Amino acid sequence: MDLDSLVAIDVHTHVHADLHGHLALDDELNAAAAKYFKGDPYDPTVHDIAADYRDKKMAAVVFTVDAEAATGQVTLSNEEIAEAAAQHPDVLIPFGSIDPARGVAGIRAARRLVESHGVRGFKFHPSFQGFEPNDRRHYPLYAELESLGVPALFHTGQTGIGSGLPGGRGIKLRYSDPMLLDDVAADFPQLTIIMAHPSVPWQDAAIAVAQHKANVYIDLSGWSPKYFPPQLVRAANTMLKTKVLFGSDYPLLRPERWIRDFEQLEIRDEVKPLIMKENAIRALGLR
C-alpha cells in the first residue's frame, strides 16, 4: 500500500454481501438501518468496496460483524473477506469479527485469521453481539489480540441497527457505553482500542477514556460531522488531535458525504491531515 499516494484512510467500512449473494443483515434490520441513515439499501461486496475506494484514492478497513448467535443470520466468512481483500492490497485493510461468546474456538480463529489470512484487526459490536466488553470471560480473547499486536475496534453509543423496530429487535444500547472499555484499556495496555462513532449519549465519557488511555482512539464514523457534539469537535481540534480517525460507516454513510460536512467544521488546517490519514497509519501500525 502506497500510503503517500492516499488522500485518506477510512477505518470503518462494512462488507454487506459475500461473493455468493448472502447478506450480512436480514431484510428487517437492513431496511431499518437504511431508514435510520436516510439512504437506499446498498450491499457491497469486498470487490465493490475496493473499486469505489480506489476511485477515491482512499484506503478502507473492511469487516463484517459476527452476530450469528444473537440474530440467527449466518455470519459472512472472515476468511473470504480477507482473501478477497488480499486481491486489493493497494486500498483494502481486512479486519475480522469474532463473537466473544465463541470462547476458545474464537481465540484460535483469531490467531489463524491473523497468521494465515493477513487480518490486521478485529471489529466488535457489543450491542449487536450482546455482550459487556469488560466481562472477564472475554479477557482471554483480548489477551490473544494483544499478543498478536492487532487493534480491536468496538462500536460505542447509539446504533442504527434495530433502530425504530419494536424493542429495537432486542438490541441493548448499554453494552456500548464507552466506560466499559476503560476497564479493557487499563487491563490490556498494549492493546490498541478504537472506539467507533461519536458515543452519544456518552460522548464525554469517550473523550475522557481516549484522553486518559494512551492506547485508545476514537473513530468519527456513523454520523455526519454536522451532527457531531460540540465537545467532540473541540477535543478533536485540540487535546485529541492525534487520537481521532476518519471513518464513514460505508455503505450506510458514504465518505463523500462525510467529507463534505467535515469541511464545514472549524478544524485547524494542521489537524485535518492527522484525522484523515496520519492517525490511522499509527493506530493501525501501517508504517
PDB file of C-alpha atoms in Angstrom:
ATOM      1  CA  MET A   1       0.000   0.000   0.000  1.00  0.00           C
ATOM      2  CA  ASP A   2       1.437   3.330  -1.093  1.00  0.00           C
ATOM      3  CA  LEU A   3       0.467   5.426   1.915  1.00  0.00           C
ATOM      4  CA  ASP A   4       1.850   8.647   0.471  1.00  0.00           C
ATOM      5  CA  SER A   5      -0.453   8.464  -2.550  1.00  0.00           C
ATOM      6  CA  LEU A   6      -3.632   8.081  -0.466  1.00  0.00           C
ATOM      7  CA  VAL A   7      -5.736  11.118   0.362  1.00  0.00           C
ATOM      8  CA  ALA A   8      -7.406   9.374   3.327  1.00  0.00           C
ATOM      9  CA  ILE A   9      -7.856   6.112   5.223  1.00  0.00           C
ATOM     10  CA  ASP A  10     -11.418   5.208   6.136  1.00  0.00           C
ATOM     11  CA  VAL A  11     -11.168   2.973   9.216  1.00  0.00           C
ATOM     12  CA  HIS A  12     -14.833   1.931   9.267  1.00  0.00           C
ATOM     13  CA  THR A  13     -16.486   0.256   6.274  1.00  0.00           C
ATOM     14  CA  HIS A  14     -18.885  -2.696   6.248  1.00  0.00           C
ATOM     15  CA  VAL A  15     -18.989  -5.629   3.839  1.00  0.00           C
ATOM     16  CA  HIS A  16     -22.731  -6.171   3.416  1.00  0.00           C
ATOM     17  CA  ALA A  17     -22.664  -9.109   0.989  1.00  0.00           C
ATOM     18  CA  ASP A  18     -20.406 -12.052   0.291  1.00  0.00           C
ATOM     19  CA  LEU A  19     -19.445 -13.279  -3.151  1.00  0.00           C
ATOM     20  CA  HIS A  20     -22.388 -15.678  -3.221  1.00  0.00           C
ATOM     21  CA  GLY A  21     -25.157 -13.124  -2.586  1.00  0.00           C
ATOM     22  CA  HIS A  22     -25.552 -13.796   1.141  1.00  0.00           C
ATOM     23  CA  LEU A  23     -26.243 -10.615   3.135  1.00  0.00           C
ATOM     24  CA  ALA A  24     -24.796  -9.592   6.482  1.00  0.00           C
ATOM     25  CA  LEU A  25     -28.166  -8.334   7.802  1.00  0.00           C
ATOM     26  CA  ASP A  26     -31.620  -9.809   7.433  1.00  0.00           C
ATOM     27  CA  ASP A  27     -34.224  -7.850   5.481  1.00  0.00           C
ATOM     28  CA  GLU A  28     -35.828  -6.219   8.538  1.00  0.00           C
ATOM     29  CA  LEU A  29     -32.549  -4.977  10.014  1.00  0.00           C
ATOM     30  CA  ASN A  30     -31.262  -3.884   6.617  1.00  0.00           C
ATOM     31  CA  ALA A  31     -34.386  -1.807   5.959  1.00  0.00           C
ATOM     32  CA  ALA A  32     -34.332  -0.273   9.440  1.00  0.00           C
ATOM     33  CA  ALA A  33     -30.665   0.724   9.072  1.00  0.00           C
ATOM     34  CA  ALA A  34     -31.307   2.289   5.647  1.00  0.00           C
ATOM     35  CA  LYS A  35     -34.203   4.269   7.109  1.00  0.00           C
ATOM     36  CA  TYR A  36     -32.080   5.425  10.056  1.00  0.00           C
ATOM     37  CA  PHE A  37     -29.325   6.656   7.740  1.00  0.00           C
ATOM     38  CA  LYS A  38     -31.824   8.066   5.221  1.00  0.00           C
ATOM     39  CA  GLY A  39     -30.337   6.132   2.320  1.00  0.00           C
ATOM     40  CA  ASP A  40     -31.178   3.375  -0.094  1.00  0.00           C
ATOM     41  CA  PRO A  41     -30.062  -0.139   0.876  1.00  0.00           C
ATOM     42  CA  TYR A  42     -26.766  -0.971  -0.807  1.00  0.00           C
ATOM     43  CA  ASP A  43     -24.990  -4.250  -0.143  1.00  0.00           C
ATOM     44  CA  PRO A  44     -21.421  -4.052  -1.434  1.00  0.00           C
ATOM     45  CA  THR A  45     -19.014  -6.951  -1.696  1.00  0.00           C
ATOM     46  CA  VAL A  46     -15.319  -6.610  -0.944  1.00  0.00           C
ATOM     47  CA  HIS A  47     -14.611  -6.087  -4.645  1.00  0.00           C
ATOM     48  CA  ASP A  48     -17.252  -3.330  -4.837  1.00  0.00           C
ATOM     49  CA  ILE A  49     -15.640  -1.518  -1.914  1.00  0.00           C
ATOM     50  CA  ALA A  50     -12.180  -1.814  -3.459  1.00  0.00           C
ATOM     51  CA  ALA A  51     -13.329  -0.307  -6.742  1.00  0.00           C
ATOM     52  CA  ASP A  52     -15.125   2.549  -5.007  1.00  0.00           C
ATOM     53  CA  TYR A  53     -12.229   3.479  -2.736  1.00  0.00           C
ATOM     54  CA  ARG A  54      -9.593   3.097  -5.444  1.00  0.00           C
ATOM     55  CA  ASP A  55     -11.561   5.618  -7.488  1.00  0.00           C
ATOM     56  CA  LYS A  56     -11.491   7.975  -4.489  1.00  0.00           C
ATOM     57  CA  LYS A  57      -7.741   7.434  -3.897  1.00  0.00           C
ATOM     58  CA  MET A  58      -8.568   6.234  -0.388  1.00  0.00           C
ATOM     59  CA  ALA A  59      -7.885   3.086   1.593  1.00  0.00           C
ATOM     60  CA  ALA A  60     -10.542   1.349   3.658  1.00  0.00           C
ATOM     61  CA  VAL A  61     -10.676  -1.008   6.615  1.00  0.00           C
ATOM     62  CA  VAL A  62     -13.258  -3.673   5.712  1.00  0.00           C
ATOM     63  CA  PHE A  63     -15.134  -6.048   8.010  1.00  0.00           C
ATOM     64  CA  THR A  64     -18.391  -7.746   8.869  1.00  0.00           C
ATOM     65  CA  VAL A  65     -19.890  -8.377  12.334  1.00  0.00           C
ATOM     66  CA  ASP A  66     -20.161 -11.898  13.755  1.00  0.00           C
ATOM     67  CA  ALA A  67     -23.615 -11.694  15.362  1.00  0.00           C
ATOM     68  CA  GLU A  68     -24.947 -15.084  14.297  1.00  0.00           C
ATOM     69  CA  ALA A  69     -25.633 -16.242  17.860  1.00  0.00           C
ATOM     70  CA  ALA A  70     -27.670 -13.136  18.637  1.00  0.00           C
ATOM     71  CA  THR A  71     -29.551 -12.800  15.332  1.00  0.00           C
ATOM     72  CA  GLY A  72     -29.613 -16.182  13.641  1.00  0.00           C
ATOM     73  CA  GLN A  73     -28.242 -14.594  10.465  1.00  0.00           C
ATOM     74  CA  VAL A  74     -25.302 -16.640   9.218  1.00  0.00           C
ATOM     75  CA  THR A  75     -22.125 -14.573   9.528  1.00  0.00           C
ATOM     76  CA  LEU A  76     -20.190 -13.630   6.413  1.00  0.00           C
ATOM     77  CA  SER A  77     -16.914 -15.517   6.217  1.00  0.00           C
ATOM     78  CA  ASN A  78     -13.929 -13.716   7.732  1.00  0.00           C
ATOM     79  CA  GLU A  79     -11.680 -15.878   5.589  1.00  0.00           C
ATOM     80  CA  GLU A  80     -13.491 -14.966   2.389  1.00  0.00           C
ATOM     81  CA  ILE A  81     -13.359 -11.258   3.226  1.00  0.00           C
ATOM     82  CA  ALA A  82      -9.639 -11.452   3.980  1.00  0.00           C
ATOM     83  CA  GLU A  83      -8.863 -13.436   0.843  1.00  0.00           C
ATOM     84  CA  ALA A  84     -10.866 -11.051  -1.338  1.00  0.00           C
ATOM     85  CA  ALA A  85      -9.199  -8.045   0.305  1.00  0.00           C
ATOM     86  CA  ALA A  86      -5.807  -9.589  -0.417  1.00  0.00           C
ATOM     87  CA  GLN A  87      -6.596  -9.095  -4.112  1.00  0.00           C
ATOM     88  CA  HIS A  88      -6.720  -5.344  -3.454  1.00  0.00           C
ATOM     89  CA  PRO A  89      -3.740  -4.639  -1.171  1.00  0.00           C
ATOM     90  CA  ASP A  90      -3.407  -1.123  -2.571  1.00  0.00           C
ATOM     91  CA  VAL A  91      -6.690   0.012  -0.985  1.00  0.00           C
ATOM     92  CA  LEU A  92      -8.082  -2.566   1.470  1.00  0.00           C
ATOM     93  CA  ILE A  93      -7.131  -3.466   5.050  1.00  0.00           C
ATOM     94  CA  PRO A  94      -9.024  -6.567   6.252  1.00  0.00           C
ATOM     95  CA  PHE A  95     -10.380  -6.856   9.790  1.00  0.00           C
ATOM     96  CA  GLY A  96     -12.054  -9.934  11.213  1.00  0.00           C
ATOM     97  CA  SER A  97     -15.006 -10.190  13.579  1.00  0.00           C
ATOM     98  CA  ILE A  98     -15.447 -12.804  16.296  1.00  0.00           C
ATOM     99  CA  ASP A  99     -18.285 -13.119  18.770  1.00  0.00           C
ATOM    100  CA  PRO A 100     -16.546 -13.325  22.173  1.00  0.00           C
ATOM    101  CA  ALA A 101     -19.075 -15.990  23.138  1.00  0.00           C
ATOM    102  CA  ARG A 102     -17.217 -18.381  20.821  1.00  0.00           C
ATOM    103  CA  GLY A 103     -14.700 -18.847  23.624  1.00  0.00           C
ATOM    104  CA  VAL A 104     -11.616 -20.954  22.916  1.00  0.00           C
ATOM    105  CA  ALA A 105     -12.738 -21.555  19.325  1.00  0.00           C
ATOM    106  CA  GLY A 106     -12.862 -17.793  18.806  1.00  0.00           C
ATOM    107  CA  ILE A 107      -9.390 -17.343  20.239  1.00  0.00           C
ATOM    108  CA  ARG A 108      -7.967 -19.972  17.918  1.00  0.00           C
ATOM    109  CA  ALA A 109      -9.826 -18.432  14.992  1.00  0.00           C
ATOM    110  CA  ALA A 110      -8.351 -15.003  15.764  1.00  0.00           C
ATOM    111  CA  ARG A 111      -4.800 -16.314  15.633  1.00  0.00           C
ATOM    112  CA  ARG A 112      -5.480 -18.262  12.454  1.00  0.00           C
ATOM    113  CA  LEU A 113      -7.029 -15.207  10.770  1.00  0.00           C
ATOM    114  CA  VAL A 114      -4.005 -13.067  11.581  1.00  0.00           C
ATOM    115  CA  GLU A 115      -1.277 -15.596  10.883  1.00  0.00           C
ATOM    116  CA  SER A 116      -2.786 -17.363   7.856  1.00  0.00           C
ATOM    117  CA  HIS A 117      -5.152 -14.839   6.295  1.00  0.00           C
ATOM    118  CA  GLY A 118      -3.499 -11.453   6.828  1.00  0.00           C
ATOM    119  CA  VAL A 119      -6.209  -9.970   9.051  1.00  0.00           C
ATOM    120  CA  ARG A 120      -4.993  -6.693  10.586  1.00  0.00           C
ATOM    121  CA  GLY A 121      -7.511  -6.163  13.418  1.00  0.00           C
ATOM    122  CA  PHE A 122     -10.934  -7.126  14.783  1.00  0.00           C
ATOM    123  CA  LYS A 123     -14.358  -5.458  14.925  1.00  0.00           C
ATOM    124  CA  PHE A 124     -16.735  -5.883  17.873  1.00  0.00           C
ATOM    125  CA  HIS A 125     -20.299  -4.604  18.245  1.00  0.00           C
ATOM    126  CA  PRO A 126     -21.265  -5.161  21.903  1.00  0.00           C
ATOM    127  CA  SER A 127     -24.912  -4.167  21.442  1.00  0.00           C
ATOM    128  CA  PHE A 128     -25.451  -6.244  18.311  1.00  0.00           C
ATOM    129  CA  GLN A 129     -23.453  -9.205  19.610  1.00  0.00           C
ATOM    130  CA  GLY A 130     -24.998  -8.890  23.077  1.00  0.00           C
ATOM    131  CA  PHE A 131     -22.038  -8.741  25.470  1.00  0.00           C
ATOM    132  CA  GLU A 132     -20.454  -6.452  28.039  1.00  0.00           C
ATOM    133  CA  PRO A 133     -16.939  -5.611  26.855  1.00  0.00           C
ATOM    134  CA  ASN A 134     -15.468  -5.666  30.366  1.00  0.00           C
ATOM    135  CA  ASP A 135     -16.834  -9.122  31.198  1.00  0.00           C
ATOM    136  CA  ARG A 136     -13.716 -11.021  32.281  1.00  0.00           C
ATOM    137  CA  ARG A 137     -14.906 -14.112  30.446  1.00  0.00           C
ATOM    138  CA  HIS A 138     -13.793 -12.320  27.284  1.00  0.00           C
ATOM    139  CA  TYR A 139     -10.362 -11.328  28.556  1.00  0.00           C
ATOM    140  CA  PRO A 140      -8.551 -14.346  27.038  1.00  0.00           C
ATOM    141  CA  LEU A 141      -9.642 -13.169  23.585  1.00  0.00           C
ATOM    142  CA  TYR A 142      -8.335  -9.654  24.251  1.00  0.00           C
ATOM    143  CA  ALA A 143      -5.090 -11.133  25.558  1.00  0.00           C
ATOM    144  CA  GLU A 144      -4.733 -13.040  22.289  1.00  0.00           C
ATOM    145  CA  LEU A 145      -5.276  -9.881  20.232  1.00  0.00           C
ATOM    146  CA  GLU A 146      -2.776  -8.024  22.396  1.00  0.00           C
ATOM    147  CA  SER A 147      -0.191 -10.766  21.853  1.00  0.00           C
ATOM    148  CA  LEU A 148      -0.857 -10.702  18.103  1.00  0.00           C
ATOM    149  CA  GLY A 149      -0.325  -6.928  18.048  1.00  0.00           C
ATOM    150  CA  VAL A 150      -3.575  -6.116  16.244  1.00  0.00           C
ATOM    151  CA  PRO A 151      -6.159  -3.457  17.220  1.00  0.00           C
ATOM    152  CA  ALA A 152      -9.698  -4.026  18.462  1.00  0.00           C
ATOM    153  CA  LEU A 153     -12.398  -1.716  17.114  1.00  0.00           C
ATOM    154  CA  PHE A 154     -15.525  -1.503  19.313  1.00  0.00           C
ATOM    155  CA  HIS A 155     -18.860   0.033  18.394  1.00  0.00           C
ATOM    156  CA  THR A 156     -19.888   2.617  21.004  1.00  0.00           C
ATOM    157  CA  GLY A 157     -23.012   4.685  21.589  1.00  0.00           C
ATOM    158  CA  GLN A 158     -26.295   4.669  19.692  1.00  0.00           C
ATOM    159  CA  THR A 159     -26.734   2.246  16.803  1.00  0.00           C
ATOM    160  CA  GLY A 160     -28.767   2.330  13.624  1.00  0.00           C
ATOM    161  CA  ILE A 161     -29.048  -1.472  13.756  1.00  0.00           C
ATOM    162  CA  GLY A 162     -32.555  -2.222  15.008  1.00  0.00           C
ATOM    163  CA  SER A 163     -33.399   1.463  15.308  1.00  0.00           C
ATOM    164  CA  GLY A 164     -37.149   2.149  15.208  1.00  0.00           C
ATOM    165  CA  LEU A 165     -38.136  -1.524  15.484  1.00  0.00           C
ATOM    166  CA  PRO A 166     -40.220  -2.877  18.398  1.00  0.00           C
ATOM    167  CA  GLY A 167     -37.814  -3.245  21.297  1.00  0.00           C
ATOM    168  CA  GLY A 168     -35.017  -2.329  18.909  1.00  0.00           C
ATOM    169  CA  ARG A 169     -35.066  -6.043  17.975  1.00  0.00           C
ATOM    170  CA  GLY A 170     -33.732  -6.778  21.447  1.00  0.00           C
ATOM    171  CA  ILE A 171     -30.509  -4.821  20.921  1.00  0.00           C
ATOM    172  CA  LYS A 172     -29.378  -3.182  24.178  1.00  0.00           C
ATOM    173  CA  LEU A 173     -27.559   0.121  23.962  1.00  0.00           C
ATOM    174  CA  ARG A 174     -25.974  -0.085  27.418  1.00  0.00           C
ATOM    175  CA  TYR A 175     -23.466  -2.669  26.193  1.00  0.00           C
ATOM    176  CA  SER A 176     -21.920   0.083  24.051  1.00  0.00           C
ATOM    177  CA  ASP A 177     -21.146   2.509  26.878  1.00  0.00           C
ATOM    178  CA  PRO A 178     -17.500   3.523  26.301  1.00  0.00           C
ATOM    179  CA  MET A 179     -16.796   3.436  30.040  1.00  0.00           C
ATOM    180  CA  LEU A 180     -16.936  -0.344  29.800  1.00  0.00           C
ATOM    181  CA  LEU A 181     -13.894  -0.098  27.528  1.00  0.00           C
ATOM    182  CA  ASP A 182     -11.962   1.871  30.121  1.00  0.00           C
ATOM    183  CA  ASP A 183     -11.550  -1.380  32.057  1.00  0.00           C
ATOM    184  CA  VAL A 184     -10.331  -3.204  28.953  1.00  0.00           C
ATOM    185  CA  ALA A 185      -7.877  -0.431  28.067  1.00  0.00           C
ATOM    186  CA  ALA A 186      -6.481  -0.406  31.600  1.00  0.00           C
ATOM    187  CA  ASP A 187      -6.135  -4.171  31.810  1.00  0.00           C
ATOM    188  CA  PHE A 188      -4.602  -4.547  28.321  1.00  0.00           C
ATOM    189  CA  PRO A 189      -2.306  -1.529  27.957  1.00  0.00           C
ATOM    190  CA  GLN A 190      -0.605  -2.885  24.826  1.00  0.00           C
ATOM    191  CA  LEU A 191      -3.917  -3.488  23.028  1.00  0.00           C
ATOM    192  CA  THR A 192      -4.858  -0.662  20.670  1.00  0.00           C
ATOM    193  CA  ILE A 193      -8.568   0.062  21.119  1.00  0.00           C
ATOM    194  CA  ILE A 194     -10.573   2.139  18.660  1.00  0.00           C
ATOM    195  CA  MET A 195     -13.918   3.384  19.960  1.00  0.00           C
ATOM    196  CA  ALA A 196     -16.162   3.677  16.923  1.00  0.00           C
ATOM    197  CA  HIS A 197     -18.515   6.614  16.404  1.00  0.00           C
ATOM    198  CA  PRO A 198     -19.483   9.677  18.394  1.00  0.00           C
ATOM    199  CA  SER A 199     -20.528   7.848  21.567  1.00  0.00           C
ATOM    200  CA  VAL A 200     -23.884   9.578  22.069  1.00  0.00           C
ATOM    201  CA  PRO A 201     -25.258   9.635  24.761  1.00  0.00           C
ATOM    202  CA  TRP A 202     -21.854   9.034  26.405  1.00  0.00           C
ATOM    203  CA  GLN A 203     -19.673  11.439  24.433  1.00  0.00           C
ATOM    204  CA  ASP A 204     -17.960  12.977  27.452  1.00  0.00           C
ATOM    205  CA  ALA A 205     -17.071   9.509  28.730  1.00  0.00           C
ATOM    206  CA  ALA A 206     -15.481   8.561  25.400  1.00  0.00           C
ATOM    207  CA  ILE A 207     -13.410  11.742  25.358  1.00  0.00           C
ATOM    208  CA  ALA A 208     -12.248  11.069  28.905  1.00  0.00           C
ATOM    209  CA  VAL A 209     -11.223   7.485  28.136  1.00  0.00           C
ATOM    210  CA  ALA A 210      -9.358   8.456  24.954  1.00  0.00           C
ATOM    211  CA  GLN A 211      -7.572  11.280  26.736  1.00  0.00           C
ATOM    212  CA  HIS A 212      -6.607   9.144  29.740  1.00  0.00           C
ATOM    213  CA  LYS A 213      -5.535   5.933  27.990  1.00  0.00           C
ATOM    214  CA  ALA A 214      -2.663   6.165  25.509  1.00  0.00           C
ATOM    215  CA  ASN A 215      -3.853   3.002  23.739  1.00  0.00           C
ATOM    216  CA  VAL A 216      -7.362   4.315  22.942  1.00  0.00           C
ATOM    217  CA  TYR A 217      -8.537   6.151  19.810  1.00  0.00           C
ATOM    218  CA  ILE A 218     -11.912   7.411  18.567  1.00  0.00           C
ATOM    219  CA  ASP A 219     -13.174   6.946  15.032  1.00  0.00           C
ATOM    220  CA  LEU A 220     -15.634   9.529  13.748  1.00  0.00           C
ATOM    221  CA  SER A 221     -17.847   7.233  11.683  1.00  0.00           C
ATOM    222  CA  GLY A 222     -21.588   6.745  11.655  1.00  0.00           C
ATOM    223  CA  TRP A 223     -22.603  10.401  11.991  1.00  0.00           C
ATOM    224  CA  SER A 224     -22.482  13.237   9.537  1.00  0.00           C
ATOM    225  CA  PRO A 225     -19.951  15.683  11.024  1.00  0.00           C
ATOM    226  CA  LYS A 226     -22.587  18.419  11.054  1.00  0.00           C
ATOM    227  CA  TYR A 227     -24.238  16.500  13.899  1.00  0.00           C
ATOM    228  CA  PHE A 228     -21.075  15.964  15.957  1.00  0.00           C
ATOM    229  CA  PRO A 229     -21.445  17.013  19.610  1.00  0.00           C
ATOM    230  CA  PRO A 230     -19.562  20.294  20.100  1.00  0.00           C
ATOM    231  CA  GLN A 231     -17.307  18.851  22.782  1.00  0.00           C
ATOM    232  CA  LEU A 232     -16.135  16.193  20.309  1.00  0.00           C
ATOM    233  CA  VAL A 233     -15.211  18.859  17.753  1.00  0.00           C
ATOM    234  CA  ARG A 234     -13.266  20.805  20.417  1.00  0.00           C
ATOM    235  CA  ALA A 235     -11.418  17.690  21.561  1.00  0.00           C
ATOM    236  CA  ALA A 236     -10.610  16.588  18.002  1.00  0.00           C
ATOM    237  CA  ASN A 237      -9.159  20.035  17.342  1.00  0.00           C
ATOM    238  CA  THR A 238      -7.046  20.162  20.485  1.00  0.00           C
ATOM    239  CA  MET A 239      -6.229  17.533  23.125  1.00  0.00           C
ATOM    240  CA  LEU A 240      -7.311  14.553  20.974  1.00  0.00           C
ATOM    241  CA  LYS A 241      -5.900  15.767  17.654  1.00  0.00           C
ATOM    242  CA  THR A 242      -3.648  12.693  17.457  1.00  0.00           C
ATOM    243  CA  LYS A 243      -6.333  10.286  18.729  1.00  0.00           C
ATOM    244  CA  VAL A 244      -9.262  10.717  16.310  1.00  0.00           C
ATOM    245  CA  LEU A 245      -9.648   8.890  12.991  1.00  0.00           C
ATOM    246  CA  PHE A 246     -11.665   9.383   9.837  1.00  0.00           C
ATOM    247  CA  GLY A 247     -14.329   6.732   9.385  1.00  0.00           C
ATOM    248  CA  SER A 248     -17.524   6.837   7.361  1.00  0.00           C
ATOM    249  CA  ASP A 249     -19.686   3.745   8.161  1.00  0.00           C
ATOM    250  CA  TYR A 250     -19.876   2.925   4.452  1.00  0.00           C
ATOM    251  CA  PRO A 251     -22.144   1.950   2.767  1.00  0.00           C
ATOM    252  CA  LEU A 252     -24.786   3.438   5.075  1.00  0.00           C
ATOM    253  CA  LEU A 253     -22.883   6.725   5.222  1.00  0.00           C
ATOM    254  CA  ARG A 254     -20.705   7.415   2.191  1.00  0.00           C
ATOM    255  CA  PRO A 255     -17.264   9.036   2.581  1.00  0.00           C
ATOM    256  CA  GLU A 256     -18.015  11.838   0.138  1.00  0.00           C
ATOM    257  CA  ARG A 257     -20.969  12.989   2.243  1.00  0.00           C
ATOM    258  CA  TRP A 258     -18.917  12.709   5.446  1.00  0.00           C
ATOM    259  CA  ILE A 259     -16.021  14.727   3.979  1.00  0.00           C
ATOM    260  CA  ARG A 260     -18.326  17.402   2.570  1.00  0.00           C
ATOM    261  CA  ASP A 261     -19.793  18.021   6.015  1.00  0.00           C
ATOM    262  CA  PHE A 262     -16.412  17.688   7.740  1.00  0.00           C
ATOM    263  CA  GLU A 263     -15.078  20.545   5.629  1.00  0.00           C
ATOM    264  CA  GLN A 264     -17.664  22.818   7.257  1.00  0.00           C
ATOM    265  CA  LEU A 265     -16.296  22.202  10.752  1.00  0.00           C
ATOM    266  CA  GLU A 266     -13.816  24.596  12.305  1.00  0.00           C
ATOM    267  CA  ILE A 267     -10.922  22.149  12.316  1.00  0.00           C
ATOM    268  CA  ARG A 268      -7.448  23.640  12.089  1.00  0.00           C
ATOM    269  CA  ASP A 269      -5.631  23.054   8.818  1.00  0.00           C
ATOM    270  CA  GLU A 270      -2.740  21.267  10.521  1.00  0.00           C
ATOM    271  CA  VAL A 271      -5.156  18.874  12.266  1.00  0.00           C
ATOM    272  CA  LYS A 272      -7.119  17.746   9.190  1.00  0.00           C
ATOM    273  CA  PRO A 273      -4.368  15.514   7.720  1.00  0.00           C
ATOM    274  CA  LEU A 274      -3.923  13.882  11.117  1.00  0.00           C
ATOM    275  CA  ILE A 275      -7.610  12.951  11.253  1.00  0.00           C
ATOM    276  CA  MET A 276      -7.890  11.937   7.613  1.00  0.00           C
ATOM    277  CA  LYS A 277      -4.815   9.700   7.421  1.00  0.00           C
ATOM    278  CA  GLU A 278      -1.840  10.105   9.727  1.00  0.00           C
ATOM    279  CA  ASN A 279      -3.520   8.998  12.963  1.00  0.00           C
ATOM    280  CA  ALA A 280      -4.855   5.869  11.244  1.00  0.00           C
ATOM    281  CA  ILE A 281      -1.367   4.968   9.972  1.00  0.00           C
ATOM    282  CA  ARG A 282      -0.137   4.970  13.565  1.00  0.00           C
ATOM    283  CA  ALA A 283      -3.186   3.278  15.142  1.00  0.00           C
ATOM    284  CA  LEU A 284      -3.229   0.502  12.540  1.00  0.00           C
ATOM    285  CA  GLY A 285       0.530   0.031  12.527  1.00  0.00           C
ATOM    286  CA  LEU A 286       0.824   0.631   8.795  1.00  0.00           C
ATOM    287  CA  ARG A 287       4.364   2.001   8.999  1.00  0.00           C
TER     288      ARG A 287
END
